[in-house]
CSV table of C-alpha atoms in Angstrom, one decimal:
chain,number,residue,atom,x,y,z
A,231,MET,CA,0.0,0.0,0.0
A,232,ASN,CA,1.2,3.5,-0.9
A,233,ASN,CA,2.6,5.3,2.2
A,234,GLN,CA,1.1,8.6,1.0
A,235,TYR,CA,-2.3,7.0,1.0
A,236,LEU,CA,-1.8,5.9,4.6
A,237,ASP,CA,-1.0,9.5,5.7
A,238,SER,CA,-4.0,11.1,3.8
A,239,HIS,CA,-6.7,8.6,4.8
A,240,ASN,CA,-7.0,8.6,8.6
A,241,LEU,CA,-9.4,9.8,11.2
A,242,VAL,CA,-6.7,11.5,13.4
A,243,THR,CA,-6.1,15.1,12.5
A,244,PRO,CA,-2.8,16.9,13.3
A,245,GLN,CA,-4.5,18.7,16.1
A,246,HIS,CA,-5.8,15.4,17.5
A,247,SER,CA,-2.3,14.0,17.2
A,248,LYS,CA,-0.9,16.9,19.3
A,249,THR,CA,-3.7,16.6,21.9
A,250,ILE,CA,-3.4,12.8,22.3
A,251,THR,CA,0.4,13.1,22.6
A,252,ILE,CA,0.1,15.8,25.3
A,253,VAL,CA,-2.5,13.8,27.2
A,254,GLY,CA,-0.1,10.8,27.0
A,255,TRP,CA,2.7,12.9,28.4
A,256,VAL,CA,0.6,14.1,31.3
A,257,ILE,CA,-0.4,10.5,32.1
A,258,LEU,CA,3.3,9.5,32.1
A,259,MET,CA,4.0,12.2,34.6
A,260,LEU,CA,1.0,11.5,36.8
A,261,PHE,CA,2.1,8.1,38.1
A,262,PRO,CA,5.6,9.1,39.4
A,263,ALA,CA,4.0,12.4,40.7
A,264,ILE,CA,1.5,10.4,42.8
A,265,ILE,CA,4.2,8.1,44.1
A,266,LEU,CA,6.3,11.2,45.1
A,267,LEU,CA,3.5,13.1,46.7
A,268,THR,CA,2.3,10.1,48.7
A,269,ASN,CA,5.9,9.4,49.8
A,270,TYR,CA,5.4,5.7,48.8
A,271,SER,CA,8.6,3.7,48.4
A,272,LEU,CA,8.7,1.2,45.5
A,273,PHE,CA,12.2,0.0,46.5
A,274,PRO,CA,12.6,-2.6,47.8
A,275,SER,CA,8.9,-3.7,47.4
A,276,ILE,CA,9.3,-6.7,45.1
A,277,ALA,CA,11.6,-9.7,45.5
A,278,LEU,CA,14.7,-9.0,43.5
A,279,ASP,CA,15.3,-12.6,42.8
A,280,SER,CA,11.8,-13.2,41.3
A,281,TRP,CA,10.6,-13.5,37.8
A,282,PRO,CA,8.9,-10.1,37.9
A,283,SER,CA,12.2,-8.4,38.7
A,284,THR,CA,13.9,-10.4,35.9
A,285,ALA,CA,11.2,-9.3,33.5
A,286,LEU,CA,11.7,-5.7,34.6
A,287,TYR,CA,15.5,-6.1,34.1
A,288,TRP,CA,15.0,-7.2,30.5
A,289,LEU,CA,12.5,-4.3,29.9
A,290,THR,CA,14.9,-1.8,31.4
A,291,SER,CA,17.7,-3.2,29.2
A,292,THR,CA,15.8,-2.0,26.1
A,293,GLY,CA,17.0,1.5,27.2
A,294,THR,CA,20.5,0.5,28.1
A,295,ALA,CA,23.4,1.1,25.7
A,296,PRO,CA,24.0,-0.5,23.2
A,297,TYR,CA,20.5,-2.1,23.3
A,298,GLY,CA,18.8,1.3,23.3
A,299,ILE,CA,20.2,1.9,19.8
A,300,ILE,CA,18.7,-1.4,18.6
A,301,THR,CA,15.4,-0.5,20.2
A,302,GLY,CA,15.3,2.9,18.4
A,303,LEU,CA,16.2,1.3,15.0
A,304,ILE,CA,13.5,-1.4,15.4
A,305,ILE,CA,10.9,1.2,16.2
A,306,LEU,CA,11.9,3.4,13.2
A,307,ALA,CA,11.8,0.3,11.0
A,308,ALA,CA,8.3,-0.4,12.2
A,309,CYS,CA,7.3,3.2,11.3
A,310,TYR,CA,8.8,3.2,7.8
A,311,ARG,CA,6.0,1.4,6.0
A,312,SER,CA,3.2,3.2,7.9
A,313,MET,CA,3.8,6.8,6.8
A,314,SER,CA,4.8,8.9,3.8
A,315,MET,CA,8.5,9.5,3.1
A,316,ASN,CA,8.0,13.2,4.0
A,317,ASN,CA,6.7,12.3,7.5
A,318,PHE,CA,9.2,9.6,8.0
A,319,SER,CA,12.0,12.0,7.2
A,320,LYS,CA,10.7,14.5,9.8
A,321,LEU,CA,10.4,11.6,12.3
A,322,VAL,CA,14.0,10.6,11.8
A,323,LEU,CA,15.2,14.2,12.2
A,324,ALA,CA,13.1,14.7,15.3
A,325,VAL,CA,14.3,11.4,16.8
A,326,SER,CA,17.9,12.3,16.0
A,327,ILE,CA,17.6,15.7,17.6
A,328,SER,CA,15.8,14.4,20.7
A,329,MET,CA,18.2,11.5,21.3
A,330,ALA,CA,21.3,13.8,21.0
A,331,SER,CA,19.7,16.3,23.4
A,332,THR,CA,18.7,13.7,26.0
A,333,LEU,CA,22.2,12.1,25.9
A,334,SER,CA,24.0,15.4,26.3
A,335,LEU,CA,21.7,16.6,29.0
A,336,ASN,CA,21.9,13.4,30.9
A,337,HIS,CA,25.7,13.5,31.0
A,338,PHE,CA,25.7,17.1,32.2
A,339,LEU,CA,23.0,16.9,34.9
A,340,LYS,CA,24.2,13.7,36.6
A,341,PRO,CA,27.5,15.1,38.0
A,342,TYR,CA,25.8,18.5,38.6
A,343,PHE,CA,23.2,17.1,41.0
A,344,ALA,CA,25.4,14.3,42.3
A,345,GLU,CA,22.4,12.3,43.7
A,346,PRO,CA,23.2,8.8,45.0
A,347,ARG,CA,21.0,5.9,43.6
A,348,PRO,CA,18.5,4.2,45.9
A,349,ASN,CA,20.5,0.9,45.8
A,350,ALA,CA,23.6,2.7,46.9
A,351,ALA,CA,21.7,4.4,49.7
A,352,LEU,CA,20.4,1.0,50.8
A,353,LEU,CA,23.9,-0.5,50.8
A,354,GLU,CA,25.0,2.5,52.9
A,355,GLN,CA,22.2,1.9,55.4
A,356,ALA,CA,23.5,-1.6,55.8
A,357,TYR,CA,27.0,-0.2,56.4
A,358,LEU,CA,28.3,-1.8,53.3
A,359,LEU,CA,29.1,1.3,51.3
A,360,ASN,CA,30.0,4.9,51.9
A,361,THR,CA,28.2,6.9,49.1
A,362,GLN,CA,30.3,10.0,49.7
A,363,ASP,CA,33.5,8.1,49.2
A,364,PHE,CA,32.0,5.7,46.6
A,365,TYR,CA,31.2,8.4,44.0
A,366,GLN,CA,34.7,9.8,44.2
A,367,HIS,CA,36.1,6.7,42.4
A,368,ASP,CA,36.3,5.9,38.7
A,369,LYS,CA,33.8,3.6,37.1
A,370,ALA,CA,36.0,0.5,37.3
A,371,GLU,CA,36.7,1.0,41.0
A,372,LYS,CA,33.0,1.7,41.8
A,373,ARG,CA,32.0,-1.5,40.1
A,374,GLN,CA,34.5,-3.4,42.2
A,375,MET,CA,33.3,-1.7,45.4
A,376,ILE,CA,29.6,-2.3,44.8
A,377,GLY,CA,30.4,-5.9,43.8
A,378,ILE,CA,32.0,-6.5,47.2
A,379,ALA,CA,29.0,-4.8,48.9
A,380,ILE,CA,26.6,-7.0,47.0
A,381,ASP,CA,28.5,-10.1,48.1
A,382,GLN,CA,28.1,-9.0,51.8
A,383,LEU,CA,24.5,-8.1,51.4
A,384,ASP,CA,23.3,-11.7,52.0
A,385,ILE,CA,24.7,-11.4,55.6
A,386,ALA,CA,23.7,-7.8,56.3
A,387,ARG,CA,20.2,-8.2,54.7
A,388,PRO,CA,19.3,-11.9,54.5
A,389,ASP,CA,15.7,-10.8,53.6
A,390,LEU,CA,17.0,-9.1,50.4
A,391,LYS,CA,18.1,-11.6,47.7
A,392,LEU,CA,19.3,-10.5,44.3
A,393,SER,CA,19.2,-12.5,41.1
A,394,ASP,CA,22.4,-12.7,39.0
A,395,ALA,CA,20.8,-10.3,36.5
A,396,ILE,CA,20.1,-7.7,39.1
A,397,LYS,CA,23.5,-8.1,40.6
A,398,SER,CA,25.0,-7.5,37.2
A,399,HIS,CA,22.8,-4.5,36.6
A,400,TRP,CA,23.7,-2.9,39.9
A,401,GLN,CA,27.4,-3.3,39.1
A,402,HIS,CA,26.9,-1.9,35.6
A,403,GLU,CA,24.9,1.2,36.7
A,404,VAL,CA,27.3,2.9,39.1
A,405,GLY,CA,26.7,6.6,38.1
A,406,TYR,CA,24.6,9.2,39.9
A,407,ALA,CA,20.8,8.9,39.9
A,408,PHE,CA,19.4,12.2,38.6
A,409,PRO,CA,18.1,12.3,36.0
A,410,SER,CA,17.0,8.9,34.8
A,411,GLY,CA,18.6,8.4,31.4
A,412,HIS,CA,16.4,5.4,30.7
A,413,THR,CA,13.3,7.3,31.4
A,414,LEU,CA,14.5,10.3,29.3
A,415,PHE,CA,15.2,7.9,26.4
A,416,ALA,CA,11.9,6.0,26.6
A,417,VAL,CA,9.6,9.0,27.1
A,418,THR,CA,11.2,11.2,24.4
A,419,LEU,CA,11.2,8.4,21.9
A,420,ALA,CA,7.6,7.3,22.7
A,421,LEU,CA,6.3,10.9,22.4
A,422,VAL,CA,8.1,11.8,19.2
A,423,VAL,CA,7.3,8.5,17.4
A,424,GLY,CA,3.8,8.5,18.9
A,425,PHE,CA,3.1,12.0,17.5
A,426,TYR,CA,4.0,11.1,14.0
A,427,LEU,CA,2.3,7.7,14.1
A,428,LEU,CA,-0.9,9.2,15.4
A,429,SER,CA,-0.9,11.7,12.5
A,430,THR,CA,-1.2,8.6,10.2
A,431,GLY,CA,-4.1,7.2,12.1
A,432,ASN,CA,-2.0,4.5,13.9
A,433,ILE,CA,-3.2,4.3,17.5
A,434,VAL,CA,-2.0,0.8,18.5
A,435,LEU,CA,1.7,1.4,18.3
A,436,PRO,CA,1.7,4.8,20.1
A,437,ALA,CA,-0.3,3.1,22.9
A,438,LEU,CA,2.3,0.4,23.1
A,439,LEU,CA,5.1,2.9,23.1
A,440,PHE,CA,3.5,5.0,25.9
A,441,SER,CA,3.0,1.8,28.0
A,442,TRP,CA,6.6,0.9,27.4
A,443,ALA,CA,7.8,4.3,28.5
A,444,LEU,CA,5.5,4.2,31.6
A,445,THR,CA,6.8,0.7,32.6
A,446,MET,CA,10.4,1.9,32.0
A,447,GLY,CA,10.0,4.5,34.7
A,448,PHE,CA,8.5,1.9,37.1
A,449,SER,CA,11.3,-0.5,36.4
A,450,ARG,CA,13.9,2.1,37.3
A,451,MET,CA,12.2,2.7,40.6
A,452,LEU,CA,11.4,-0.9,41.4
A,453,LEU,CA,15.0,-2.1,40.7
A,454,GLY,CA,16.5,0.5,43.0
A,455,MET,CA,18.1,2.6,40.3
A,456,HIS,CA,16.0,5.8,40.6
A,457,TRP,CA,13.9,7.8,43.0
A,458,PRO,CA,10.4,9.0,42.0
A,459,GLN,CA,11.6,12.6,41.6
A,460,ASP,CA,14.1,11.3,39.1
A,461,VAL,CA,11.5,9.6,37.0
A,462,LEU,CA,9.0,12.5,37.3
A,463,ALA,CA,11.6,15.2,36.3
A,464,SER,CA,13.0,13.0,33.5
A,465,THR,CA,9.5,12.6,32.1
A,466,ALA,CA,8.9,16.3,32.2
A,467,ILE,CA,12.2,17.0,30.6
A,468,GLY,CA,11.7,14.3,28.0
A,469,GLY,CA,8.3,15.8,27.0
A,470,THR,CA,9.9,19.2,26.6
A,471,ILE,CA,12.7,17.9,24.4
A,472,ALA,CA,10.2,15.9,22.4
A,473,ALA,CA,8.1,19.0,21.7
A,474,LEU,CA,11.1,21.1,20.7
A,475,SER,CA,12.5,18.3,18.5
A,476,ILE,CA,9.1,18.0,16.7
A,477,TYR,CA,8.9,21.8,16.3
A,478,ILE,CA,12.5,21.9,14.8
A,479,ALA,CA,11.8,19.0,12.5
A,480,GLU,CA,8.6,20.6,11.2
A,481,PHE,CA,10.2,24.0,10.8
A,482,VAL,CA,13.2,22.6,8.9
A,483,SER,CA,10.9,20.5,6.7
A,484,ALA,CA,8.7,23.5,5.9
A,485,ARG,CA,11.7,25.7,5.0
A,486,TRP,CA,13.2,22.9,2.9
A,487,SER,CA,9.9,22.6,1.0
A,488,MET,CA,9.7,26.3,0.4
A,489,MET,CA,13.3,26.4,-0.9
A,490,LEU,CA,12.6,23.5,-3.3
A,491,THR,CA,9.3,25.1,-4.5
A,492,LYS,CA,11.1,28.5,-5.0
A,493,GLN,CA,13.9,26.8,-6.9
A,494,ILE,CA,11.5,24.9,-9.2
A,495,THR,CA,9.5,28.1,-9.8
A,496,THR,CA,12.6,30.1,-10.7
A,497,SER,CA,13.9,27.4,-13.0
A,498,LYS,CA,10.7,27.5,-15.2
């Protein structure tokens, strides 16, 4: 089926697409906001050696480098056949801008706020780690230090068991907490892609992407990697970046079309 036909025969107008995307963004912020305001602690609230925690680990891995790149490419590939080349070009540009922005912002904000992760705070409460000293070391040393603390956790907290996957994840993620890079990635990607898919009349894939982004935020909190405020702020920032990226992509596309039209008119 012709991609242009798919874009021009749908029940979702550009205004509807914008409205639904904004509503989705608000819903994504609503859940971590409620958790934060009620002061409810999600960590440790599930058994970290259970199948739900393993499932959350695999879900959160879809936003972990290098798997996040694969996730993005798979999503773009799924979009290719469902929209016109013009809209797909704008989508690729918006995704590229948003991903570069979130990555840069994440690397800048983490050392600026220097917030310890919940799992590091838990290990400190068990007298297995000194977070002030821990974050002064380089990545290799921090991974070694947290590995030793995890090995001693069975004795200090016999009620808290970690699966091998969670142990590996804790040792891999040894940077600061704020903001949540995984949440930034998932929210921004879901909103940008969702906006362009909705404009083609596709509702199913945007719903799946929003659900993925929401679950990503929960996985970061449940696995002890982020606080509710990290996920809430990252969702707010991700939505802002998504909106700006879409605006820039639309502006560049419009200017490019005007230049081509002018060039064609002049050449006649």
